[in-house]
């Protein structure tokens, strides 16, 4: 079931989203060669704590996971696409890092992700991140009243596939509100004009996940959480929580 939010609820989601934006910006500013992923998680925890928010990631245990998620951010490095657990791994020059963060404040949830390079960038990585951001922008631009879920999916897929990237088989965005994952599923590729019609008051997390190798297959790492590209190529993941409104798409997780 899709919950239609009141304007007041969307304003409350914006406050949760602001905390997410702040946490991601702070994590990004703290990421440098030699810093561990666990240290980045501590940075995000402090932002959430200071804002009075809690984490929808910490302790999260969906059906596929054998263990509860142990952190407030996912840190997915290089060939890891999503769901990377922050470990004692120290960032190296040229690493491509995707950070995903959620926050719950006043009973409402925000969810967003950024990808960036630590130290010296490879041109191919910059191109993939820029394409992921462009795919996200296209998906958001398609998230208008009267359009359908398939229009968002098609917009994302067109940008990503058009630039030669693979997408994560079966993965995409989702409805969001009181819970982090609500209906509907928002695929990253699909047919325009198909699927649920978008209405004022819907809130969606839109999140392209690109694979440099051009394939869609992935494998699960031995930790049971981290999803990596099957071909070992690098990946990028970006995300915003967006409200569908009569005035157009409203990004709730901008800093
Ligand atoms: Mg996320
Ligand atoms: Mg999400």
Short mmCIF file of N, CA, C and O in Angstrom, two decimals, residues 94-215:
data_model
loop_
_atom_site.label_atom_id
_atom_site.label_comp_id
_atom_site.label_asym_id
_atom_site.label_seq_id
_atom_site.Cartn_x
_atom_site.Cartn_y
_atom_site.Cartn_z
N UNK A 94 42.54 7.10 -4.75
CA UNK A 94 41.81 6.68 -5.94
C UNK A 94 40.59 5.80 -5.66
O UNK A 94 39.89 5.43 -6.61
N UNK A 95 40.33 5.48 -4.41
CA UNK A 95 39.13 4.67 -4.10
C UNK A 95 37.85 5.41 -4.49
O UNK A 95 37.73 6.62 -4.30
N UNK A 96 36.91 4.64 -5.03
CA UNK A 96 35.57 5.17 -5.33
C UNK A 96 34.66 4.71 -4.19
O UNK A 96 34.45 3.52 -4.01
N UNK A 97 34.14 5.67 -3.44
CA UNK A 97 33.34 5.35 -2.26
C UNK A 97 31.90 5.79 -2.46
O UNK A 97 31.65 6.94 -2.84
N UNK A 98 30.96 4.88 -2.20
CA UNK A 98 29.55 5.24 -2.16
C UNK A 98 29.10 5.16 -0.71
O UNK A 98 29.34 4.15 -0.04
N UNK A 99 28.50 6.22 -0.23
CA UNK A 99 28.00 6.27 1.14
C UNK A 99 26.49 6.45 1.11
O UNK A 99 25.99 7.37 0.45
N UNK A 100 25.79 5.57 1.80
CA UNK A 100 24.33 5.61 1.88
C UNK A 100 23.98 5.85 3.34
O UNK A 100 24.57 5.23 4.23
N UNK A 101 23.04 6.76 3.58
CA UNK A 101 22.71 7.09 4.97
C UNK A 101 21.21 7.31 5.11
O UNK A 101 20.57 7.85 4.21
N UNK A 102 20.68 6.90 6.24
CA UNK A 102 19.29 7.17 6.56
C UNK A 102 19.21 7.85 7.92
O UNK A 102 20.12 7.73 8.74
N UNK A 103 18.11 8.57 8.14
CA UNK A 103 17.86 9.15 9.46
C UNK A 103 16.36 9.13 9.71
O UNK A 103 15.56 9.27 8.78
N UNK A 104 16.00 8.93 10.98
CA UNK A 104 14.60 8.99 11.39
C UNK A 104 14.47 10.08 12.44
O UNK A 104 15.20 10.09 13.43
N UNK A 105 13.56 11.01 12.16
CA UNK A 105 13.39 12.15 13.06
C UNK A 105 11.90 12.44 13.16
O UNK A 105 11.22 12.56 12.13
N UNK A 106 11.39 12.54 14.38
CA UNK A 106 9.97 12.82 14.56
C UNK A 106 9.08 11.79 13.91
O UNK A 106 7.96 12.10 13.49
N UNK A 107 9.58 10.57 13.77
CA UNK A 107 8.77 9.49 13.21
C UNK A 107 8.84 9.37 11.69
O UNK A 107 8.20 8.49 11.12
N UNK A 108 9.61 10.25 11.05
CA UNK A 108 9.72 10.22 9.59
C UNK A 108 11.15 9.95 9.16
O UNK A 108 12.09 10.26 9.88
N UNK A 109 11.28 9.41 7.94
CA UNK A 109 12.56 8.89 7.50
C UNK A 109 13.07 9.61 6.26
O UNK A 109 12.29 10.01 5.40
N UNK A 110 14.40 9.76 6.19
CA UNK A 110 15.08 10.23 4.98
C UNK A 110 16.14 9.22 4.59
O UNK A 110 16.67 8.51 5.45
N UNK A 111 16.47 9.15 3.32
CA UNK A 111 17.40 8.14 2.80
C UNK A 111 18.08 8.75 1.57
O UNK A 111 17.41 9.20 0.65
N UNK A 112 19.41 8.79 1.59
CA UNK A 112 20.13 9.36 0.44
C UNK A 112 21.52 8.76 0.37
O UNK A 112 22.02 8.16 1.33
N UNK A 113 22.15 8.92 -0.79
CA UNK A 113 23.50 8.36 -1.00
C UNK A 113 24.29 9.27 -1.93
O UNK A 113 23.72 9.94 -2.79
N UNK A 114 25.61 9.24 -1.72
CA UNK A 114 26.52 9.97 -2.61
C UNK A 114 27.69 9.05 -2.97
O UNK A 114 28.01 8.12 -2.24
N UNK A 115 28.29 9.33 -4.11
CA UNK A 115 29.52 8.63 -4.51
C UNK A 115 30.59 9.66 -4.80
O UNK A 115 30.30 10.72 -5.37
N UNK A 116 31.82 9.35 -4.40
CA UNK A 116 32.92 10.29 -4.62
C UNK A 116 34.24 9.53 -4.63
O UNK A 116 34.30 8.36 -4.25
N UNK A 117 35.29 10.24 -5.04
CA UNK A 117 36.63 9.66 -5.10
C UNK A 117 37.46 10.19 -3.95
O UNK A 117 37.39 11.37 -3.61
N UNK A 118 38.25 9.31 -3.35
CA UNK A 118 39.21 9.72 -2.33
C UNK A 118 40.57 9.92 -3.02
O UNK A 118 41.06 9.02 -3.70
N UNK A 119 41.13 11.10 -2.85
CA UNK A 119 42.45 11.37 -3.44
C UNK A 119 42.37 11.58 -4.94
O UNK A 119 41.49 12.27 -5.43
N UNK A 120 43.30 10.92 -5.67
CA UNK A 120 43.45 11.17 -7.10
C UNK A 120 42.39 10.42 -7.91
O UNK A 120 42.33 9.19 -7.86
N UNK A 121 41.54 11.14 -8.63
CA UNK A 121 40.48 10.45 -9.38
C UNK A 121 40.96 9.85 -10.69
O UNK A 121 41.86 10.37 -11.34
N UNK A 122 40.34 8.73 -11.07
CA UNK A 122 40.49 8.20 -12.42
C UNK A 122 39.39 8.84 -13.26
O UNK A 122 38.22 8.88 -12.83
N UNK A 123 39.72 9.26 -14.49
CA UNK A 123 38.69 9.88 -15.34
C UNK A 123 37.46 8.98 -15.52
O UNK A 123 36.32 9.47 -15.53
N UNK A 124 37.66 7.68 -15.65
CA UNK A 124 36.52 6.77 -15.87
C UNK A 124 35.58 6.78 -14.66
O UNK A 124 34.36 6.66 -14.82
N UNK A 125 36.15 6.91 -13.47
CA UNK A 125 35.30 6.95 -12.26
C UNK A 125 34.50 8.24 -12.20
O UNK A 125 33.32 8.23 -11.84
N UNK A 126 35.15 9.34 -12.54
CA UNK A 126 34.45 10.62 -12.52
C UNK A 126 33.29 10.60 -13.51
O UNK A 126 32.20 11.10 -13.23
N UNK A 127 33.54 9.99 -14.67
CA UNK A 127 32.49 9.92 -15.69
C UNK A 127 31.31 9.09 -15.18
O UNK A 127 30.15 9.45 -15.40
N UNK A 128 31.60 7.98 -14.51
CA UNK A 128 30.51 7.14 -14.01
C UNK A 128 29.71 7.86 -12.93
O UNK A 128 28.47 7.79 -12.91
N UNK A 129 30.40 8.54 -12.02
CA UNK A 129 29.69 9.26 -10.95
C UNK A 129 28.83 10.37 -11.56
O UNK A 129 27.67 10.56 -11.18
N UNK A 130 29.41 11.08 -12.52
CA UNK A 130 28.66 12.17 -13.17
C UNK A 130 27.43 11.60 -13.89
O UNK A 130 26.35 12.19 -13.85
N UNK A 131 27.58 10.43 -14.50
CA UNK A 131 26.44 9.81 -15.18
C UNK A 131 25.38 9.36 -14.17
O UNK A 131 24.18 9.52 -14.41
N UNK A 132 25.82 8.82 -13.05
CA UNK A 132 24.87 8.40 -12.01
C UNK A 132 24.08 9.61 -11.51
O UNK A 132 22.85 9.54 -11.32
N UNK A 133 24.76 10.73 -11.34
CA UNK A 133 24.08 11.95 -10.87
C UNK A 133 23.11 12.46 -11.93
O UNK A 133 22.01 12.94 -11.62
N UNK A 134 23.51 12.32 -13.20
CA UNK A 134 22.62 12.73 -14.28
C UNK A 134 21.40 11.81 -14.36
O UNK A 134 20.28 12.25 -14.61
N UNK A 135 21.61 10.53 -14.14
CA UNK A 135 20.49 9.57 -14.13
C UNK A 135 19.54 9.88 -12.98
O UNK A 135 18.31 9.83 -13.14
N UNK A 136 20.10 10.22 -11.83
CA UNK A 136 19.26 10.59 -10.68
C UNK A 136 18.46 11.85 -11.01
O UNK A 136 17.24 11.91 -10.75
N UNK A 137 19.12 12.85 -11.59
CA UNK A 137 18.43 14.10 -11.93
C UNK A 137 17.30 13.83 -12.93
O UNK A 137 16.21 14.41 -12.83
N UNK A 138 17.55 12.94 -13.87
CA UNK A 138 16.52 12.61 -14.87
C UNK A 138 15.35 11.89 -14.21
O UNK A 138 14.18 12.15 -14.53
N UNK A 139 15.66 10.99 -13.28
CA UNK A 139 14.61 10.29 -12.55
C UNK A 139 13.76 11.25 -11.73
O UNK A 139 12.53 11.15 -11.69
N UNK A 140 14.44 12.20 -11.08
CA UNK A 140 13.72 13.18 -10.26
C UNK A 140 12.85 14.06 -11.16
O UNK A 140 11.69 14.34 -10.84
N UNK A 141 13.40 14.46 -12.30
CA UNK A 141 12.64 15.33 -13.21
C UNK A 141 11.37 14.64 -13.72
O UNK A 141 10.38 15.29 -14.06
N UNK A 142 11.41 13.30 -13.78
CA UNK A 142 10.25 12.53 -14.26
C UNK A 142 9.24 12.27 -13.15
O UNK A 142 8.15 11.75 -13.42
N UNK A 143 9.59 12.63 -11.92
CA UNK A 143 8.73 12.33 -10.77
C UNK A 143 7.71 13.44 -10.57
O UNK A 143 7.77 14.20 -9.59
N UNK A 144 6.79 13.52 -11.50
CA UNK A 144 5.79 14.60 -11.46
C UNK A 144 4.39 14.01 -11.38
O UNK A 144 4.15 12.87 -11.81
N UNK A 145 3.49 14.78 -10.82
CA UNK A 145 2.09 14.36 -10.68
C UNK A 145 1.54 13.97 -12.05
O UNK A 145 1.74 14.69 -13.04
N UNK A 146 0.91 12.81 -12.12
CA UNK A 146 0.29 12.34 -13.37
C UNK A 146 1.18 11.40 -14.16
O UNK A 146 0.68 10.65 -15.00
N UNK A 147 2.50 11.47 -13.92
CA UNK A 147 3.40 10.51 -14.57
C UNK A 147 3.29 9.16 -13.85
O UNK A 147 2.54 9.02 -12.89
N UNK A 148 4.02 8.18 -14.35
CA UNK A 148 3.96 6.85 -13.74
C UNK A 148 5.35 6.41 -13.29
O UNK A 148 6.36 6.96 -13.73
N UNK A 149 5.38 5.40 -12.42
CA UNK A 149 6.65 4.87 -11.92
C UNK A 149 7.57 4.50 -13.09
O UNK A 149 8.77 4.73 -13.06
N UNK A 150 6.97 3.92 -14.14
CA UNK A 150 7.76 3.52 -15.30
C UNK A 150 8.46 4.69 -15.97
O UNK A 150 9.51 4.51 -16.61
N UNK A 151 7.90 5.89 -15.85
CA UNK A 151 8.55 7.07 -16.45
C UNK A 151 9.84 7.40 -15.71
O UNK A 151 10.83 7.81 -16.32
N UNK A 152 9.83 7.23 -14.39
CA UNK A 152 11.05 7.45 -13.60
C UNK A 152 12.09 6.40 -13.99
O UNK A 152 13.25 6.70 -14.26
N UNK A 153 11.64 5.14 -14.01
CA UNK A 153 12.54 4.03 -14.34
C UNK A 153 13.16 4.23 -15.73
O UNK A 153 14.37 4.06 -15.92
N UNK A 154 12.34 4.60 -16.66
CA UNK A 154 12.80 4.79 -18.04
C UNK A 154 13.81 5.94 -18.12
O UNK A 154 14.82 5.84 -18.83
N UNK A 155 13.56 7.01 -17.39
CA UNK A 155 14.47 8.17 -17.41
C UNK A 155 15.84 7.78 -16.87
O UNK A 155 16.88 8.13 -17.44
N UNK A 156 15.85 7.03 -15.77
CA UNK A 156 17.13 6.59 -15.17
C UNK A 156 17.84 5.64 -16.12
O UNK A 156 19.03 5.79 -16.42
N UNK A 157 17.11 4.64 -16.60
CA UNK A 157 17.71 3.62 -17.46
C UNK A 157 18.26 4.19 -18.76
O UNK A 157 19.32 3.75 -19.24
N UNK A 158 17.57 5.17 -19.31
CA UNK A 158 18.01 5.76 -20.57
C UNK A 158 19.36 6.44 -20.41
O UNK A 158 20.26 6.27 -21.25
N UNK A 159 19.53 7.18 -19.33
CA UNK A 159 20.80 7.87 -19.10
C UNK A 159 21.91 6.85 -18.83
O UNK A 159 23.00 6.92 -19.43
N UNK A 160 21.64 5.89 -17.95
CA UNK A 160 22.68 4.94 -17.55
C UNK A 160 23.08 4.01 -18.70
O UNK A 160 24.26 3.86 -19.03
N UNK A 161 22.08 3.40 -19.33
CA UNK A 161 22.37 2.47 -20.43
C UNK A 161 22.96 3.23 -21.62
O UNK A 161 23.84 2.72 -22.31
N UNK A 162 22.45 4.44 -21.84
CA UNK A 162 22.92 5.23 -22.97
C UNK A 162 24.40 5.54 -22.87
O UNK A 162 25.08 5.74 -23.88
N UNK A 163 24.92 5.60 -21.64
CA UNK A 163 26.34 5.87 -21.43
C UNK A 163 27.14 4.57 -21.29
O UNK A 163 28.34 4.60 -21.03
N UNK A 164 26.46 3.42 -21.44
CA UNK A 164 27.16 2.14 -21.47
C UNK A 164 27.29 1.42 -20.14
O UNK A 164 28.02 0.44 -20.03
N UNK A 165 26.57 1.90 -19.12
CA UNK A 165 26.70 1.29 -17.79
C UNK A 165 25.66 0.20 -17.56
O UNK A 165 24.56 0.26 -18.11
N UNK A 166 26.01 -0.74 -16.71
CA UNK A 166 25.05 -1.72 -16.24
C UNK A 166 24.31 -1.16 -15.04
O UNK A 166 24.71 -0.16 -14.44
N UNK A 167 23.20 -1.82 -14.67
CA UNK A 167 22.41 -1.45 -13.49
C UNK A 167 22.31 -2.68 -12.61
O UNK A 167 22.61 -3.79 -13.05
N UNK A 168 21.92 -2.53 -11.38
CA UNK A 168 21.85 -3.68 -10.48
C UNK A 168 20.56 -4.43 -10.73
O UNK A 168 19.48 -3.92 -10.46
N UNK A 169 20.73 -5.67 -11.18
CA UNK A 169 19.59 -6.52 -11.49
C UNK A 169 18.59 -6.56 -10.33
O UNK A 169 18.95 -6.99 -9.23
N UNK A 170 17.37 -6.10 -10.57
CA UNK A 170 16.31 -6.22 -9.57
C UNK A 170 16.32 -5.15 -8.49
O UNK A 170 15.38 -5.08 -7.69
N UNK A 171 17.36 -4.30 -8.46
CA UNK A 171 17.43 -3.29 -7.41
C UNK A 171 16.96 -1.94 -7.93
O UNK A 171 17.07 -1.64 -9.11
N UNK A 172 16.46 -1.12 -7.01
CA UNK A 172 16.01 0.21 -7.40
C UNK A 172 15.62 1.01 -6.18
O UNK A 172 16.05 0.70 -5.07
N UNK A 173 14.80 2.01 -6.40
CA UNK A 173 14.33 2.84 -5.30
C UNK A 173 13.04 2.30 -4.70
O UNK A 173 12.62 1.18 -5.02
N UNK A 174 12.42 3.13 -3.86
CA UNK A 174 11.30 2.64 -3.06
C UNK A 174 10.50 3.80 -2.48
O UNK A 174 11.03 4.90 -2.30
N UNK A 175 9.27 3.51 -2.15
CA UNK A 175 8.51 4.45 -1.34
C UNK A 175 9.17 4.59 0.02
O UNK A 175 9.89 3.70 0.48
N UNK A 176 8.94 5.73 0.67
CA UNK A 176 9.56 5.99 1.97
C UNK A 176 8.65 6.91 2.76
O UNK A 176 7.92 7.72 2.17
N UNK A 177 8.68 6.77 4.07
CA UNK A 177 7.82 7.61 4.92
C UNK A 177 8.14 7.34 6.37
O UNK A 177 9.24 7.62 6.83
N UNK A 178 7.20 6.73 7.08
CA UNK A 178 7.48 6.35 8.46
C UNK A 178 8.52 5.23 8.46
O UNK A 178 9.37 5.15 9.34
N UNK A 179 8.43 4.36 7.48
CA UNK A 179 9.42 3.30 7.31
C UNK A 179 10.36 3.67 6.18
O UNK A 179 10.01 4.44 5.29
N UNK A 180 11.57 3.08 6.22
CA UNK A 180 12.55 3.38 5.17
C UNK A 180 12.12 2.77 3.84
O UNK A 180 12.27 3.39 2.80
N UNK A 181 11.62 1.54 3.90
CA UNK A 181 11.22 0.87 2.67
C UNK A 181 9.72 0.67 2.65
O UNK A 181 9.18 -0.15 3.39
N UNK A 182 9.04 1.43 1.80
CA UNK A 182 7.60 1.28 1.63
C UNK A 182 7.33 1.01 0.15
O UNK A 182 8.21 1.12 -0.70
N UNK A 183 6.09 0.68 -0.18
CA UNK A 183 5.69 0.58 -1.57
C UNK A 183 5.63 1.99 -2.15
O UNK A 183 5.38 2.93 -1.42
N UNK A 184 5.81 2.15 -3.46
CA UNK A 184 6.08 1.11 -4.46
C UNK A 184 7.58 0.93 -4.67
O UNK A 184 8.39 1.76 -4.27
N UNK A 185 7.93 -0.19 -5.34
CA UNK A 185 9.30 -0.36 -5.84
C UNK A 185 9.48 0.59 -7.03
O UNK A 185 8.55 0.79 -7.81
N UNK A 186 10.67 1.18 -7.12
CA UNK A 186 10.96 2.12 -8.22
C UNK A 186 12.15 1.56 -9.01
O UNK A 186 13.31 1.78 -8.64
N UNK A 187 11.89 0.82 -10.09
CA UNK A 187 13.00 0.19 -10.83
C UNK A 187 13.91 1.24 -11.46
O UNK A 187 13.50 2.38 -11.69
N UNK A 188 15.13 0.85 -11.74
CA UNK A 188 16.09 1.76 -12.39
C UNK A 188 16.10 1.63 -13.91
O UNK A 188 16.97 2.20 -14.57
N UNK A 189 15.16 0.86 -14.43
CA UNK A 189 15.07 0.69 -15.87
C UNK A 189 13.66 0.18 -16.15
O UNK A 189 13.13 -0.59 -15.35
N UNK A 190 13.06 0.58 -17.24
CA UNK A 190 11.72 0.09 -17.52
C UNK A 190 11.01 0.86 -18.61
O UNK A 190 11.61 1.71 -19.26
N UNK A 191 9.75 0.53 -18.76
CA UNK A 191 8.95 1.10 -19.85
C UNK A 191 8.22 2.35 -19.38
O UNK A 191 7.56 2.34 -18.34
N UNK A 192 8.28 3.41 -20.18
CA UNK A 192 7.51 4.62 -19.84
C UNK A 192 6.02 4.33 -19.93
O UNK A 192 5.60 3.43 -20.67
N UNK A 193 5.23 5.07 -19.18
CA UNK A 193 3.78 4.93 -19.24
C UNK A 193 3.23 3.73 -18.51
O UNK A 193 2.04 3.47 -18.54
N UNK A 194 4.10 2.98 -17.81
CA UNK A 194 3.66 1.79 -17.08
C UNK A 194 3.75 2.04 -15.58
O UNK A 194 4.53 2.85 -15.13
N UNK A 195 2.98 1.26 -14.85
CA UNK A 195 3.10 1.27 -13.40
C UNK A 195 2.20 2.31 -12.74
O UNK A 195 1.40 2.99 -13.40
N UNK A 196 2.37 2.41 -11.45
CA UNK A 196 1.51 3.27 -10.63
C UNK A 196 1.59 4.74 -11.05
O UNK A 196 2.66 5.22 -11.39
N UNK A 197 0.45 5.40 -11.00
CA UNK A 197 0.43 6.82 -11.34
C UNK A 197 0.87 7.64 -10.12
O UNK A 197 0.52 7.31 -8.99
N UNK A 198 1.64 8.68 -10.36
CA UNK A 198 2.20 9.48 -9.26
C UNK A 198 1.20 10.56 -8.83
O UNK A 198 0.61 11.23 -9.66
N UNK A 199 1.08 10.70 -7.52
CA UNK A 199 0.13 11.66 -6.94
C UNK A 199 0.83 12.59 -5.97
O UNK A 199 1.83 12.22 -5.35
N UNK A 200 0.28 13.77 -5.80
CA UNK A 200 0.76 14.70 -4.79
C UNK A 200 0.76 14.00 -3.42
O UNK A 200 -0.24 13.37 -3.05
N UNK A 201 1.88 14.08 -2.72
CA UNK A 201 1.96 13.49 -1.39
C UNK A 201 2.67 12.15 -1.34
O UNK A 201 2.89 11.60 -0.26
N UNK A 202 3.05 11.62 -2.50
CA UNK A 202 3.87 10.40 -2.48
C UNK A 202 5.33 10.80 -2.21
O UNK A 202 5.77 11.88 -2.63
N UNK A 203 6.06 9.95 -1.52
CA UNK A 203 7.48 10.18 -1.31
C UNK A 203 8.24 8.94 -1.77
O UNK A 203 7.88 7.81 -1.40
N UNK A 204 9.27 9.17 -2.56
CA UNK A 204 10.05 8.08 -3.16
C UNK A 204 11.53 8.30 -2.94
O UNK A 204 12.02 9.43 -3.06
N UNK A 205 12.24 7.23 -2.65
CA UNK A 205 13.71 7.26 -2.71
C UNK A 205 14.08 6.79 -4.11
O UNK A 205 13.68 5.70 -4.53
N UNK A 206 14.80 7.65 -4.84
CA UNK A 206 15.20 7.34 -6.20
C UNK A 206 16.70 7.12 -6.17
O UNK A 206 17.45 7.96 -5.65
N UNK A 207 17.18 5.95 -6.69
CA UNK A 207 18.58 5.61 -6.45
C UNK A 207 19.22 4.75 -7.54
O UNK A 207 19.26 3.54 -7.43
N UNK A 208 19.75 5.41 -8.58
CA UNK A 208 20.50 4.67 -9.60
C UNK A 208 21.76 4.03 -9.02
O UNK A 208 22.44 4.63 -8.19
N UNK A 209 22.04 2.79 -9.46
CA UNK A 209 23.25 2.05 -9.06
C UNK A 209 23.92 1.59 -10.35
O UNK A 209 23.41 0.70 -11.02
N UNK A 210 25.04 2.21 -10.70
CA UNK A 210 25.66 1.95 -12.00
C UNK A 210 26.88 1.04 -11.87
O UNK A 210 27.64 1.16 -10.91
N UNK A 211 27.03 0.16 -12.86
CA UNK A 211 28.20 -0.72 -12.90
C UNK A 211 29.04 -0.37 -14.13
O UNK A 211 28.52 -0.35 -15.25
N UNK A 212 30.33 -0.16 -13.91
CA UNK A 212 31.21 0.28 -15.00
C UNK A 212 31.34 -0.78 -16.09
O UNK A 212 31.53 -0.45 -17.26
N UNK A 213 31.22 -2.05 -15.71
CA UNK A 213 31.43 -3.12 -16.68
C UNK A 213 30.30 -3.28 -17.68
O UNK A 213 30.41 -4.07 -18.63
N UNK A 214 29.18 -2.59 -17.45
CA UNK A 214 28.07 -2.65 -18.39
C UNK A 214 27.14 -3.81 -18.15
O UNK A 214 26.17 -4.01 -18.89
N UNK A 215 27.42 -4.62 -17.14
CA UNK A 215 26.55 -5.76 -16.85
C UNK A 215 25.67 -5.46 -15.64
O UNK A 215 25.94 -4.52 -14.89
#
